[in-house]
Short mmCIF file of C-alpha atoms and ligand atoms in Angstrom, two decimals:
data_model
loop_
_atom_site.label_atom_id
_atom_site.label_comp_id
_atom_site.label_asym_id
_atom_site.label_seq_id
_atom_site.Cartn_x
_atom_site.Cartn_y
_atom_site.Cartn_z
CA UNK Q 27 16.67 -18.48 -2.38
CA UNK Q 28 13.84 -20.69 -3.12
CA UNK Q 29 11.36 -18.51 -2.44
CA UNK Q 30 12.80 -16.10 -4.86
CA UNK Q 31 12.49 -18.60 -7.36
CA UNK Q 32 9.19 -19.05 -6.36
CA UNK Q 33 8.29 -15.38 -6.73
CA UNK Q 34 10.84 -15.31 -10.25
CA UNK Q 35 8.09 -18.17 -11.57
CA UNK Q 36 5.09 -16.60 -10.37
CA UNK Q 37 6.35 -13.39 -12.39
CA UNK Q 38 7.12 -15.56 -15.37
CA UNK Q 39 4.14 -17.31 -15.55
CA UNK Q 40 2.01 -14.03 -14.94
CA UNK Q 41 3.83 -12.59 -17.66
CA UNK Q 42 2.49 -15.27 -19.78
CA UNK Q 43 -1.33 -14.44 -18.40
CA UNK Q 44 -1.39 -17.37 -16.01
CA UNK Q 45 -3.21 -15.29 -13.71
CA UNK Q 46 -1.16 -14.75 -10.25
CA UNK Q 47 -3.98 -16.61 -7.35
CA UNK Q 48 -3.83 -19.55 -9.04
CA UNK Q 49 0.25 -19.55 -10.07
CA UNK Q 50 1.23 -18.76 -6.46
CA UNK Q 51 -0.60 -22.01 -4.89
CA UNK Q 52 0.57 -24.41 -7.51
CA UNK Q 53 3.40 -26.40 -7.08
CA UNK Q 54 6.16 -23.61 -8.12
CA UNK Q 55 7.94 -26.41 -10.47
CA UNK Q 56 4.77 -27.24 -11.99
CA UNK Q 57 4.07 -24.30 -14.34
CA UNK Q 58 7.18 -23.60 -16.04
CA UNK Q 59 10.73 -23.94 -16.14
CA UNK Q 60 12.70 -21.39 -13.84
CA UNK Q 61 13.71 -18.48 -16.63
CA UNK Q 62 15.79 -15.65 -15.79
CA UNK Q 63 13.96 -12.40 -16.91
CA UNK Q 64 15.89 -10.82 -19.45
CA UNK Q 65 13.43 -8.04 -20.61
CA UNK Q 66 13.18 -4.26 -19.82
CA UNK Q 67 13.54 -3.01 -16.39
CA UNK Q 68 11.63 -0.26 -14.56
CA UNK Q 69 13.54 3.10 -13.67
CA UNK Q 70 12.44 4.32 -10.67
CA UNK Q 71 13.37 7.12 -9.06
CA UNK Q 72 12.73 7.37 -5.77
CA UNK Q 73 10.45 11.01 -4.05
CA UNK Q 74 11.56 11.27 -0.62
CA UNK Q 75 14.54 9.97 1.03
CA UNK Q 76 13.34 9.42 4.32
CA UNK Q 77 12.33 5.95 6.31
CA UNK Q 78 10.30 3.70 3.70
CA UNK Q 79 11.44 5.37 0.93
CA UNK Q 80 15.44 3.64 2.51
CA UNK Q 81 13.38 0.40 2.79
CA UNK Q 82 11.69 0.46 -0.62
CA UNK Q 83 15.12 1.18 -2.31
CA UNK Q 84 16.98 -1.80 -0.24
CA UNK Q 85 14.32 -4.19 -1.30
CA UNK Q 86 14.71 -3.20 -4.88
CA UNK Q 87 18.08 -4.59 -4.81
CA UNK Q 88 16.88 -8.04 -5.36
CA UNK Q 89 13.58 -7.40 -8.00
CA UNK Q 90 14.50 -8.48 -10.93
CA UNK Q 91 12.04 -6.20 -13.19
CA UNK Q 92 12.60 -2.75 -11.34
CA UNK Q 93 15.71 -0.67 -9.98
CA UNK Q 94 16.83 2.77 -8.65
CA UNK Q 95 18.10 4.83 -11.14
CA UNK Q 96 17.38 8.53 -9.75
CA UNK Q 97 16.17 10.55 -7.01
CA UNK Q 98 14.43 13.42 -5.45
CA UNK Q 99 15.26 14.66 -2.42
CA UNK Q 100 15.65 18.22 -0.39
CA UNK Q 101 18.32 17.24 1.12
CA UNK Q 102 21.88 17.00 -0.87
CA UNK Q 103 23.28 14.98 2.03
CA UNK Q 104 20.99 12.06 1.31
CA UNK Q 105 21.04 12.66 -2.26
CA UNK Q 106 25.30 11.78 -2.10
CA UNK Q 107 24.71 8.90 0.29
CA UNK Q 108 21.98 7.36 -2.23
CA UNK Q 109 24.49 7.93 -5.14
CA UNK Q 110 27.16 5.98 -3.87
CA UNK Q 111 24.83 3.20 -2.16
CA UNK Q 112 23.04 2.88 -6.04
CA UNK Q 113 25.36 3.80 -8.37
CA UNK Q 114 23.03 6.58 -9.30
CA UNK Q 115 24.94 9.47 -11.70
CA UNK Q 116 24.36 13.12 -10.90
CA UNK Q 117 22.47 13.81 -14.02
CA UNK Q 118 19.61 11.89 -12.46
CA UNK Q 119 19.72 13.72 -9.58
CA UNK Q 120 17.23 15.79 -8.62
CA UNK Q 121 15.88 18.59 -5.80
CA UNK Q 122 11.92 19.52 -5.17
CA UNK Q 123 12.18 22.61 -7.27
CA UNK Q 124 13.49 21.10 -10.75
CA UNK Q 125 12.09 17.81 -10.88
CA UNK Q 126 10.14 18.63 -13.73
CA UNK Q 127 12.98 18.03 -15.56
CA UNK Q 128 12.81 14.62 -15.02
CA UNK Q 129 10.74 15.11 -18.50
CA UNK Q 130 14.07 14.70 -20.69
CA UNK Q 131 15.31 12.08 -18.85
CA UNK Q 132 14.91 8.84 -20.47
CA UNK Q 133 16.92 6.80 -17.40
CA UNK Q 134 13.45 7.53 -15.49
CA UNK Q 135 10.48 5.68 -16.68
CA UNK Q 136 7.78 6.22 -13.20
CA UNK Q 137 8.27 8.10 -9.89
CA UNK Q 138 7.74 6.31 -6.29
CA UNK Q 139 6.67 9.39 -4.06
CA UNK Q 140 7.64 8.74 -0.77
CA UNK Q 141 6.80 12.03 1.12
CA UNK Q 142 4.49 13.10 3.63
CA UNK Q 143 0.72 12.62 2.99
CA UNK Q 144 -0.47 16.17 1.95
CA UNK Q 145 2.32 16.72 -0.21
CA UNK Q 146 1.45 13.55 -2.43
CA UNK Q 147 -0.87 15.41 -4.58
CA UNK Q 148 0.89 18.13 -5.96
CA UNK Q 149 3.84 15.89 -6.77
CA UNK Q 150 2.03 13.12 -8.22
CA UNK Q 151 0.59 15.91 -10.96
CA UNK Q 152 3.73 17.21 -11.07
CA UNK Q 153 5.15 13.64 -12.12
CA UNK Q 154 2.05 13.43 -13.97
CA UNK Q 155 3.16 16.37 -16.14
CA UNK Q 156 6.27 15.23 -16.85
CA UNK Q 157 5.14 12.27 -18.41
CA UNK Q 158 6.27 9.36 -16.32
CA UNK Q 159 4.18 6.78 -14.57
CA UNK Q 160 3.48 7.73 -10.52
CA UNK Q 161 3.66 4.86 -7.71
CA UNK Q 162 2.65 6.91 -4.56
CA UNK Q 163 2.40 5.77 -1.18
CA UNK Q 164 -0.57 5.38 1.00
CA UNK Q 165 -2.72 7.44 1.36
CA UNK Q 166 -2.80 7.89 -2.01
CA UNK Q 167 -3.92 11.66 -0.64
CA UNK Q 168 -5.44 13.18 2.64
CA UNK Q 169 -9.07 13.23 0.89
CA UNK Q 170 -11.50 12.32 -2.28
CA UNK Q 171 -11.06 15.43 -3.88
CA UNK Q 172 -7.38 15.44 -4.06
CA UNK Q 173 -7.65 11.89 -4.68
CA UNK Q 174 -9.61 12.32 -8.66
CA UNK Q 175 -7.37 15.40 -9.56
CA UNK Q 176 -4.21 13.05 -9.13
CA UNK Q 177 -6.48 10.32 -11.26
CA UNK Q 178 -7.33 13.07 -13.30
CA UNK Q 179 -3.63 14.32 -13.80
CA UNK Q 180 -2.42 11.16 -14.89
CA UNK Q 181 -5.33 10.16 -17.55
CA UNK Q 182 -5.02 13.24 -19.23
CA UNK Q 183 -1.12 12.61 -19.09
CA UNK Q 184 -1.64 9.54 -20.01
CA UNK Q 185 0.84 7.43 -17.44
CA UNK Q 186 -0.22 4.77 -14.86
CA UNK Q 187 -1.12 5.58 -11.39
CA UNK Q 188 -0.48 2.84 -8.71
CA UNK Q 189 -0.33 3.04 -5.14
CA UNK Q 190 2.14 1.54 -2.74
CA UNK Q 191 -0.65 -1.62 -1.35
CA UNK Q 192 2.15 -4.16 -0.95
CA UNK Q 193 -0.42 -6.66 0.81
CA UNK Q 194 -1.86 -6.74 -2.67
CA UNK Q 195 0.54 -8.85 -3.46
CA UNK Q 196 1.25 -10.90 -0.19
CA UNK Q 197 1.57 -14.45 -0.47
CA UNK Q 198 -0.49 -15.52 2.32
CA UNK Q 199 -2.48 -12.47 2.08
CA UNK Q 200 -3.65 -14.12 -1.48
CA UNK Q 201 -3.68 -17.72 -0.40
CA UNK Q 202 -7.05 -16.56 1.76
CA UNK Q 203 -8.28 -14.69 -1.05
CA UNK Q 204 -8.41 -18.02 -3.45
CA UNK Q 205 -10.26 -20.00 -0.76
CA UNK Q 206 -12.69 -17.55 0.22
CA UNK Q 207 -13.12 -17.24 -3.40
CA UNK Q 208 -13.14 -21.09 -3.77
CA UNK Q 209 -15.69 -21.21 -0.64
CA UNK Q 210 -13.66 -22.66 1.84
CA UNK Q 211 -15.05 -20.07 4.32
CA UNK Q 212 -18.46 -19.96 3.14
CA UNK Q 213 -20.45 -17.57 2.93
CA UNK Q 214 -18.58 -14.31 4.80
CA UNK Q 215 -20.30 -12.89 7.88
CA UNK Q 216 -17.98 -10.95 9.44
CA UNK Q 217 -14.31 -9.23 9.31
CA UNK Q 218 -12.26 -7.71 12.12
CA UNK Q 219 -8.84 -5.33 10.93
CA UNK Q 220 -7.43 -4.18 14.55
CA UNK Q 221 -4.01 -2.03 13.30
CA UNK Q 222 -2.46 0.63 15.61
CA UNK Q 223 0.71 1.52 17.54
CA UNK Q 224 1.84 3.73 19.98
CA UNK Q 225 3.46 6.49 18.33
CA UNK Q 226 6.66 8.56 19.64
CA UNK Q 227 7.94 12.04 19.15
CA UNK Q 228 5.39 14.52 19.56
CA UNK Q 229 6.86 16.77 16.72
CA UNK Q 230 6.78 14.41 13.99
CA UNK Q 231 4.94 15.32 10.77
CA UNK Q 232 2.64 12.15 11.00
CA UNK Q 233 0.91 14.51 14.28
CA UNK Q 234 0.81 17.73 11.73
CA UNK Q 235 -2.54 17.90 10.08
CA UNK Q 236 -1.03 20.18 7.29
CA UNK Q 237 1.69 17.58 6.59
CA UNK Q 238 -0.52 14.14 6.96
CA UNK Q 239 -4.20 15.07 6.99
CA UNK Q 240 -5.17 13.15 9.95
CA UNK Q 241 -3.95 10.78 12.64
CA UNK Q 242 -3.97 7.05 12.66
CA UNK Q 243 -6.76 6.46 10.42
CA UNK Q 244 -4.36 7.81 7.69
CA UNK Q 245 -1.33 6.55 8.70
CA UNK Q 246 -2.13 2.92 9.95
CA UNK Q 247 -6.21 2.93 10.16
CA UNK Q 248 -6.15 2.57 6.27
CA UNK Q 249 -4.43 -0.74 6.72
CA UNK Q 250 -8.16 -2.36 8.48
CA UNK Q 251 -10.06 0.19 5.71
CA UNK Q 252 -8.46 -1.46 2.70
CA UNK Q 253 -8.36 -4.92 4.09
CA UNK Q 254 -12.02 -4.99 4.40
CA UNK Q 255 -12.30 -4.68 1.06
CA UNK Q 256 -9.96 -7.39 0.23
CA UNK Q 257 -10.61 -9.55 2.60
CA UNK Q 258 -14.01 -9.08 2.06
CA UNK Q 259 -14.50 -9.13 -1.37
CA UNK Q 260 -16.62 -6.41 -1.53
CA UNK Q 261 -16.78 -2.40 -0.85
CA UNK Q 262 -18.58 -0.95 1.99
CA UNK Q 263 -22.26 0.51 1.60
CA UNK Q 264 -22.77 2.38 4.72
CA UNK Q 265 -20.15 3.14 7.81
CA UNK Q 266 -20.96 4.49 11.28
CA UNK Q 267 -17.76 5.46 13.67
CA UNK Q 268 -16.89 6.47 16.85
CA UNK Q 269 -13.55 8.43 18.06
CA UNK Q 270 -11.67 8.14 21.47
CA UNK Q 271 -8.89 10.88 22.59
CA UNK Q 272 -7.13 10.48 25.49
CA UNK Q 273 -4.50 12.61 24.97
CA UNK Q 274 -5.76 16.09 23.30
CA UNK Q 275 -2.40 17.30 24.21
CA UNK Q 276 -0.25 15.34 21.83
CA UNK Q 277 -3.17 14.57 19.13
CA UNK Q 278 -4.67 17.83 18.17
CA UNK Q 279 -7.69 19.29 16.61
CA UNK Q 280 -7.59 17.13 13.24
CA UNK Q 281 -5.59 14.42 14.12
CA UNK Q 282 -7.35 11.33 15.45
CA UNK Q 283 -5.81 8.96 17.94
CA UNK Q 284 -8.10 5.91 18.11
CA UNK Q 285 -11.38 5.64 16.00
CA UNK Q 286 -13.62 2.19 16.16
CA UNK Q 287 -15.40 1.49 12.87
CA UNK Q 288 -18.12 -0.64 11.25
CA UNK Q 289 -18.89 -1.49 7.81
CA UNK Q 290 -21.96 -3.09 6.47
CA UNK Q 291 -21.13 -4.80 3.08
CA UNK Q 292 -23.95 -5.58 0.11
CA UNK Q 293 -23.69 -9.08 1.01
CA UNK Q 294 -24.98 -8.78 4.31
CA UNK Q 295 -21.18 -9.13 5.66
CA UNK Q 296 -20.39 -6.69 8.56
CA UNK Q 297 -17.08 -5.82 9.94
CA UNK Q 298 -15.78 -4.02 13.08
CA UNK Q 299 -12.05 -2.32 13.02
CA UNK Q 300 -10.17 -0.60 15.52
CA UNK Q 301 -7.36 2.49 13.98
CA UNK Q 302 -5.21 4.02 17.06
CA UNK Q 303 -2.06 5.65 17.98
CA UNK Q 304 -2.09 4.46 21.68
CA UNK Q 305 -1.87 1.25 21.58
CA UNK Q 306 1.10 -1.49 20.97
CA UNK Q 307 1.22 -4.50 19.19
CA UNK Q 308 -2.58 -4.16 17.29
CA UNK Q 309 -1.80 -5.80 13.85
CA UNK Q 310 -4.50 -8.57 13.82
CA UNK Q 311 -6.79 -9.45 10.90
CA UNK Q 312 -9.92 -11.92 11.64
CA UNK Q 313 -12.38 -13.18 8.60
CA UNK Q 314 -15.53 -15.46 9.76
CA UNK Q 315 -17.84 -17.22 7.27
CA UNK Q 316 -20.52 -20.05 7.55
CA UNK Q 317 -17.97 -22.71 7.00
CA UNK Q 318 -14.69 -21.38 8.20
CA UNK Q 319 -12.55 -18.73 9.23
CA UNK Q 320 -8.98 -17.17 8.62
CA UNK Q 321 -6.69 -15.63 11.26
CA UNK Q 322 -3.71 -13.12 10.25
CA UNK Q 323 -1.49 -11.89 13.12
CA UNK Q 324 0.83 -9.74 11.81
CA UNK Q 325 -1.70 -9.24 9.30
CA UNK Q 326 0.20 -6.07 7.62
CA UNK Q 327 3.09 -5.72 9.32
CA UNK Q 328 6.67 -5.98 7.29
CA UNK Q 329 6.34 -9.97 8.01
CA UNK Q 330 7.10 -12.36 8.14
CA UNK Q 331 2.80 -12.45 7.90
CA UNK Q 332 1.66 -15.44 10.03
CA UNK Q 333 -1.98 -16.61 9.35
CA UNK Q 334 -4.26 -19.52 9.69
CA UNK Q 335 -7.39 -20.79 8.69
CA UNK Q 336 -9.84 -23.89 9.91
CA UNK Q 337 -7.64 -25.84 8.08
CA UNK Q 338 -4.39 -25.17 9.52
CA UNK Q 339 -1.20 -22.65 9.30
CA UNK Q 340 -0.70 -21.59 6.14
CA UNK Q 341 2.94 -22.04 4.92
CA UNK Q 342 3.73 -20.07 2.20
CA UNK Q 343 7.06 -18.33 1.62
CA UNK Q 344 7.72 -14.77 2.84
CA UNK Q 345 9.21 -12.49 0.32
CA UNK Q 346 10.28 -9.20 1.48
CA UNK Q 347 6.70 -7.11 0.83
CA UNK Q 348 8.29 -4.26 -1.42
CA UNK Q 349 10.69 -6.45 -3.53
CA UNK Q 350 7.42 -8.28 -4.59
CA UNK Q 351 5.61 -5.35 -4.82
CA UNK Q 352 7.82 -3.26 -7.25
CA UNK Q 353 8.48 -6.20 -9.83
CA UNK Q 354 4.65 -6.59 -9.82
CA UNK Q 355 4.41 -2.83 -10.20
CA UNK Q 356 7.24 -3.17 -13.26
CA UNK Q 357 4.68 -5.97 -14.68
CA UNK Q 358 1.72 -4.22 -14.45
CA UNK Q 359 3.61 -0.59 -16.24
CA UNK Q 360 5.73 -2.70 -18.78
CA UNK Q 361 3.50 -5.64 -19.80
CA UNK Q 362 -0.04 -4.45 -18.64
CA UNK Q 363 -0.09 -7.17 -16.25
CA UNK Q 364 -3.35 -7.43 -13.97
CA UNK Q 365 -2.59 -6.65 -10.11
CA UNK Q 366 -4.40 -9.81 -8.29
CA UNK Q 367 -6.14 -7.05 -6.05
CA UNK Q 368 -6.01 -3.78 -7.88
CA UNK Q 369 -3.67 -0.77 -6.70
CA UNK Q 370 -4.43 1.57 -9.32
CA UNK Q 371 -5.61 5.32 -8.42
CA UNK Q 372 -9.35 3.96 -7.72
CA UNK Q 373 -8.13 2.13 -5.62
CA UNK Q 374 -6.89 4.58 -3.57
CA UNK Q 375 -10.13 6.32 -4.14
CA UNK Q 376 -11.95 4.10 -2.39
CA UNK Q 377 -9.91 4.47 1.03
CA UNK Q 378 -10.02 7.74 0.85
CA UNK Q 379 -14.23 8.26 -0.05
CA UNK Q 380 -14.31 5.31 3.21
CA UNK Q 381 -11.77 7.53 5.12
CA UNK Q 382 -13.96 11.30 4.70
CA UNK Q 383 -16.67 9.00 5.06
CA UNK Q 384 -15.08 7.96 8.70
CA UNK Q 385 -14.32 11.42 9.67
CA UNK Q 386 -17.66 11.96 8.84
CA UNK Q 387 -19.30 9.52 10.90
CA UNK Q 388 -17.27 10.77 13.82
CA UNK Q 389 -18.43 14.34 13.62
CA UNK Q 390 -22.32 13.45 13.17
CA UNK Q 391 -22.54 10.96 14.83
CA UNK Q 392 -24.38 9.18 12.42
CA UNK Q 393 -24.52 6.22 9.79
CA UNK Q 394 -23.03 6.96 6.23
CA UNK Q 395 -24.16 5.58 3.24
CA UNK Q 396 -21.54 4.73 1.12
CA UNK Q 397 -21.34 4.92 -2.95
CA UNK Q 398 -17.90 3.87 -3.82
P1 NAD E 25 9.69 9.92 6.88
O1 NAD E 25 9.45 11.08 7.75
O2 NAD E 25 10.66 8.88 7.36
O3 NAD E 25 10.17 10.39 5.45
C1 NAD E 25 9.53 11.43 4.76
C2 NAD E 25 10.50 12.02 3.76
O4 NAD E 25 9.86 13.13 3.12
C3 NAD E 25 11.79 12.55 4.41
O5 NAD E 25 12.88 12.19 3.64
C4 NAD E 25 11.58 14.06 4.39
O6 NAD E 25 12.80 14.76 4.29
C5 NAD E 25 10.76 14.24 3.12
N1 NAD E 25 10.00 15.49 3.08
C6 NAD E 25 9.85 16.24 1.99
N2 NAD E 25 9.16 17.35 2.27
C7 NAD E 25 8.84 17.31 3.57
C8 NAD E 25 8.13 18.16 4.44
N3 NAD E 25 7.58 19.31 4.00
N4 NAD E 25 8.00 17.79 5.73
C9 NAD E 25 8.51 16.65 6.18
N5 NAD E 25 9.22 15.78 5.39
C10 NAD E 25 9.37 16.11 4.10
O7 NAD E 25 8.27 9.24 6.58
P2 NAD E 25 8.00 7.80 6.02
O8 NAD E 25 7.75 6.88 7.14
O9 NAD E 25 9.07 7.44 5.05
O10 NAD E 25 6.59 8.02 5.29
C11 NAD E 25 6.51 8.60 3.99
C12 NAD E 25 5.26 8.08 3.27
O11 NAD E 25 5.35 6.67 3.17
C13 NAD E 25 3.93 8.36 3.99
O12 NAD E 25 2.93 8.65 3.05
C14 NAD E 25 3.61 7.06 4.70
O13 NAD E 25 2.22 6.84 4.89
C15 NAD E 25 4.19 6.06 3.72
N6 NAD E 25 4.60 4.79 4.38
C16 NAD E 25 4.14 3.63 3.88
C17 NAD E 25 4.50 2.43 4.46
C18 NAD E 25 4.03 1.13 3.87
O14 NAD E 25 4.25 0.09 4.49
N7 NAD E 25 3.44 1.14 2.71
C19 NAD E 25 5.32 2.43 5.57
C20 NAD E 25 5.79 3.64 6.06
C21 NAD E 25 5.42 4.83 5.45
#
């Protein structure tokens, strides 16, 4: 309970521009007294029924800025299930063919696509068209190209585009950010992002190059890709990478099983990740600087995160990652709020230019420059 106040505060004070690195590591009764929000919510419907998009719509139970009110689904089974769990009426019901219609419907303000990979494009424009904001899951797409038509799409529609970073808005996640930022570290030298698992059924989309547009480096790889930006501060100039396949059997032509990778960063900072599908337990984040360091293991896991710097454990509260995520997401459509590390369609851009840049690397053999 009290770290839901916490996070109710934080949203109340960001609300009132207090901006959120600095709210979440002051005393939480020190800014302002704890106000129920009372203002608009964001209707979400949710664009795939399947694994996350169940844990996304549990966690929305207890935001206080966002909710479920519709859905999209192939499947009319999961579509009566969801009703009943949300209270969601059939007119906001909806299959992959007539979607579209979610145009009239004024119970639906933005769209969380929650669907394999390669199909986030096409709905995202889709969504796009209809005139309602798109929150799409990572990747944002399976390359660069399809990455600016679905910013394209949603200028010219005018809606927001955001993409599903929860660790954007991670507690601990942020508390590093404001002392690297405050120099606690130092200067930063050097960043590791290890992030794999061993993955199971052979016949699962996530090892279908049409359906996800690569192996782990799009699945779980993106995790050490986008973290060295964050953690970082900065975006990669140049990338060199290496691939490993032990098992051409179950990862095919396309889909990568474990890929090393370095950045080199305009600050002189380098970093060194490892992206795999063959290996357990690899969730481990590592920042080094002239004065200090900070250690994350799980580093982007569901959490509880655990991390620690030169100066000890860091303490602060978990909050379930997409609870915190979709009332910032709510904030950021209804009030214009700033994300404290961005998640907007460029965003998402910038993995994906890194990722082609990867695959890239891997094929030539060579070093990348990078223009992100
Ligand atoms: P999943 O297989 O559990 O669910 C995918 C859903 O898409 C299913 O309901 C399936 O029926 C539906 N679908 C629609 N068209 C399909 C098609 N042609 N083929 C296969 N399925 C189709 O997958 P998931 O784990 O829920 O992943 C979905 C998306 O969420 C992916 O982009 C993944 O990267 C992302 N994800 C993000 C996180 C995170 O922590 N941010 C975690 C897990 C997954």
């Amino acid at each position: 309970m009290n770290s839901r106040r916490n996070f109710l505060q934080k949203i109340t004070a960001s609300a009132f521009g207090i901006p959120v690195l600095t709210a979440m590591n002051e005393r939480p009764s020190g800014i302002l007294n704890e106000v129920p929000y009372e203002g608009p919510m964001l209707k979400v419907a949710i664009l795939g029924l399947g694994s996350y998009g169940n844990r996304v719509a549990e966690a929305m139970q207890s935001c206080s800025m966002a909710k479920v009110t519709g859905v999209i689904s192939g499947t009319p089974s999961k579509i009566k299930d969801w009703q009943a769990k949300y209270n969601i009426p059939d007119k906001n019901c909806y299959n992959y063919e007539n979607f579209d219609n979610i145009k009239n419907n004024p119970d639906i303000d933005a769209v969380y696509i929650i669907t394999p990979n390669a199909l986030h494009k096409d709905q995202a424009i889709r969504v796009a068209k209809a005139g309602k904001h798109v929150i799409c899951e990572k990747p944002m797409s399976i390359n660069a190209k399809d990455g600016q038509e679905m910013i394209d799409a949603c200028k010219k529609a005018n809606v927001k585009l955001l993409v599903g970073y929860r660790m954007h808005f991670e507690a601990k996640t942020l508390e590093i950010l404001r002392m690297r930022n405050a120099g606690d570290f130092g200067k930063v030298l050097f960043f590791q992002g290890l992030c794999g698992f061993r993955i199971g059924d052979p016949n699962q989309w996530r090892l279908n190059k049409a359906l996800s547009g690569g192996g782990a480096m799009m699945d779980i790889g993106i995790y050490a890709v986008n973290g060295s930006r964050y953690m970082i501060g900065e975006d990669p100039i140049w990338v060199t990478a290496q691939e490993t396949k032990t098992d051409p059997v179950k990862f095919k032509e396309g889909i990568d099983e474990t890929i090393q990778f370095q950045f080199g960063f305009p600050g002189g900072a380098v970093a060194s990740c490892l992206s795999t599908y063959q290996m357990s337990n690899l969730d481990r984040f590592f920042l080094n600087g002239e004065k200090g360091f900070a250690e994350m293991q799980p580093s982007t896991g569901y959490g509880p995160i655990k991390a620690r710097t030169n100066k000890g454990e860091l303490t602060n509260p978990h909050i379930t990652h997409q609870t915190t995520q979709m009332d910032e997401m709510a904030a950021i459509i209804l009030q214009g709020k700033k994300a404290p590390v961005p998640v907007d369609g460029e965003e998402g851009l910038k993995d994906l230019k890194i990722i082609d840049a990867i695959f890239l690397a891997v094929k030539t053999g060579k070093k990348v420059e990078l223009k992100l």
